[in-house]
Amino acid sequence: VYKEICVNCHKEDGTGGRREIEGKTINAENLTTDKMKNMADDKYMEYIRNGVPDEGMPAFKDRLSDEQMRSVIRYIRTEFQGK
């Protein structure tokens, strides 16, 4: 799921940054930072489910199941955060 949906903004290495997607400039979080490593899984779920409008992140509650969202979080934790 990460490679299909999240990679466009957060990049293959999870570092994110400023991107232009469909004419909108977003500032995707760097998922490798200590801030993101220390963020609770519930907070990740909230961000994925409801989006982060101030940063341009869309809500995925209508596109992804809770299990798919949890799968993305597991991927982030193992691939980018060494957990």
PDB file of C-alpha atoms in Angstrom:
ATOM      1  CA  VAL A   1       0.000   0.000   0.000  1.00  0.00           C
ATOM      2  CA  TYR A   2       2.835   2.426   0.847  1.00  0.00           C
ATOM      3  CA  LYS A   3       4.457   1.905  -2.555  1.00  0.00           C
ATOM      4  CA  GLU A   4       1.154   2.436  -4.364  1.00  0.00           C
ATOM      5  CA  ILE A   5      -0.261   5.411  -2.445  1.00  0.00           C
ATOM      6  CA  CYS A   6       2.193   7.014  -0.034  1.00  0.00           C
ATOM      7  CA  VAL A   7       5.367   7.020  -2.116  1.00  0.00           C
ATOM      8  CA  ASN A   8       4.171   9.902  -4.307  1.00  0.00           C
ATOM      9  CA  CYS A   9       4.480  12.323  -1.397  1.00  0.00           C
ATOM     10  CA  HIS A  10       6.697  10.637   1.188  1.00  0.00           C
ATOM     11  CA  LYS A  11       9.192   9.259  -1.367  1.00  0.00           C
ATOM     12  CA  GLU A  12      10.592   5.739  -1.536  1.00  0.00           C
ATOM     13  CA  ASP A  13      12.935   6.421   1.374  1.00  0.00           C
ATOM     14  CA  GLY A  14      10.297   8.068   3.595  1.00  0.00           C
ATOM     15  CA  THR A  15      11.996  11.472   3.652  1.00  0.00           C
ATOM     16  CA  GLY A  16       9.041  13.397   2.196  1.00  0.00           C
ATOM     17  CA  GLY A  17       9.442  17.164   1.815  1.00  0.00           C
ATOM     18  CA  ARG A  18       7.831  19.731  -0.435  1.00  0.00           C
ATOM     19  CA  ARG A  19       6.140  18.186  -3.462  1.00  0.00           C
ATOM     20  CA  GLU A  20       3.691  19.334  -6.074  1.00  0.00           C
ATOM     21  CA  ILE A  21       0.897  16.838  -6.613  1.00  0.00           C
ATOM     22  CA  GLU A  22      -1.997  17.556  -8.963  1.00  0.00           C
ATOM     23  CA  GLY A  23      -1.239  21.278  -8.884  1.00  0.00           C
ATOM     24  CA  LYS A  24      -1.097  21.438  -5.076  1.00  0.00           C
ATOM     25  CA  THR A  25       2.066  22.029  -3.077  1.00  0.00           C
ATOM     26  CA  ILE A  26       2.299  19.809  -0.039  1.00  0.00           C
ATOM     27  CA  ASN A  27       4.889  19.406   2.690  1.00  0.00           C
ATOM     28  CA  ALA A  28       4.990  15.669   3.365  1.00  0.00           C
ATOM     29  CA  GLU A  29       6.437  14.640   6.726  1.00  0.00           C
ATOM     30  CA  ASN A  30       9.863  13.047   6.868  1.00  0.00           C
ATOM     31  CA  LEU A  31       8.945   9.665   8.342  1.00  0.00           C
ATOM     32  CA  THR A  32      12.535   8.974   9.415  1.00  0.00           C
ATOM     33  CA  THR A  33      12.778  11.740  12.043  1.00  0.00           C
ATOM     34  CA  ASP A  34      12.778  11.178  15.796  1.00  0.00           C
ATOM     35  CA  LYS A  35       9.481  13.086  15.969  1.00  0.00           C
ATOM     36  CA  MET A  36       7.828  10.553  13.663  1.00  0.00           C
ATOM     37  CA  LYS A  37       9.577   7.583  15.301  1.00  0.00           C
ATOM     38  CA  ASN A  38       8.130   8.643  18.662  1.00  0.00           C
ATOM     39  CA  MET A  39       4.611   9.328  17.375  1.00  0.00           C
ATOM     40  CA  ALA A  40       2.006   6.861  18.636  1.00  0.00           C
ATOM     41  CA  ASP A  41       0.414   4.482  16.152  1.00  0.00           C
ATOM     42  CA  ASP A  42      -3.001   5.936  17.042  1.00  0.00           C
ATOM     43  CA  LYS A  43      -1.803   9.365  15.877  1.00  0.00           C
ATOM     44  CA  TYR A  44      -0.583   7.883  12.592  1.00  0.00           C
ATOM     45  CA  MET A  45      -4.009   6.273  12.155  1.00  0.00           C
ATOM     46  CA  GLU A  46      -5.691   9.620  12.767  1.00  0.00           C
ATOM     47  CA  TYR A  47      -3.479  11.354  10.189  1.00  0.00           C
ATOM     48  CA  ILE A  48      -3.979   8.647   7.574  1.00  0.00           C
ATOM     49  CA  ARG A  49      -7.714   8.361   8.203  1.00  0.00           C
ATOM     50  CA  ASN A  50      -8.549  12.086   8.397  1.00  0.00           C
ATOM     51  CA  GLY A  51      -5.626  13.725   6.605  1.00  0.00           C
ATOM     52  CA  VAL A  52      -3.644  16.792   7.628  1.00  0.00           C
ATOM     53  CA  PRO A  53      -5.199  19.637   5.646  1.00  0.00           C
ATOM     54  CA  ASP A  54      -2.657  22.286   6.744  1.00  0.00           C
ATOM     55  CA  GLU A  55       0.123  20.203   5.204  1.00  0.00           C
ATOM     56  CA  GLY A  56      -1.851  19.049   2.187  1.00  0.00           C
ATOM     57  CA  MET A  57      -2.237  15.424   3.237  1.00  0.00           C
ATOM     58  CA  PRO A  58      -5.560  14.030   2.040  1.00  0.00           C
ATOM     59  CA  ALA A  59      -7.821  11.786   4.103  1.00  0.00           C
ATOM     60  CA  PHE A  60      -7.741   8.111   3.170  1.00  0.00           C
ATOM     61  CA  LYS A  61     -10.715   6.908   5.232  1.00  0.00           C
ATOM     62  CA  ASP A  62     -12.716   6.326   2.048  1.00  0.00           C
ATOM     63  CA  ARG A  63      -9.848   4.658   0.169  1.00  0.00           C
ATOM     64  CA  LEU A  64      -8.134   2.410   2.716  1.00  0.00           C
ATOM     65  CA  SER A  65      -9.430  -0.042   5.279  1.00  0.00           C
ATOM     66  CA  ASP A  66      -8.188   0.122   8.867  1.00  0.00           C
ATOM     67  CA  GLU A  67      -6.097  -2.984   8.192  1.00  0.00           C
ATOM     68  CA  GLN A  68      -4.460  -1.322   5.181  1.00  0.00           C
ATOM     69  CA  MET A  69      -3.707   1.743   7.311  1.00  0.00           C
ATOM     70  CA  ARG A  70      -2.151  -0.448  10.007  1.00  0.00           C
ATOM     71  CA  SER A  71      -0.123  -2.182   7.281  1.00  0.00           C
ATOM     72  CA  VAL A  72       1.253   1.197   6.161  1.00  0.00           C
ATOM     73  CA  ILE A  73       2.222   2.038   9.745  1.00  0.00           C
ATOM     74  CA  ARG A  74       4.000  -1.323  10.141  1.00  0.00           C
ATOM     75  CA  TYR A  75       5.869  -0.683   6.894  1.00  0.00           C
ATOM     76  CA  ILE A  76       6.944   2.785   8.046  1.00  0.00           C
ATOM     77  CA  ARG A  77       8.068   1.427  11.421  1.00  0.00           C
ATOM     78  CA  THR A  78      10.156  -1.395   9.920  1.00  0.00           C
ATOM     79  CA  GLU A  79      11.494   0.158   6.722  1.00  0.00           C
ATOM     80  CA  PHE A  80      12.223   3.727   7.834  1.00  0.00           C
ATOM     81  CA  GLN A  81      12.365   3.679  11.613  1.00  0.00           C
ATOM     82  CA  GLY A  82      14.214   0.469  12.455  1.00  0.00           C
ATOM     83  CA  LYS A  83      11.469  -0.840  14.725  1.00  0.00           C
TER      84      LYS A  83
END
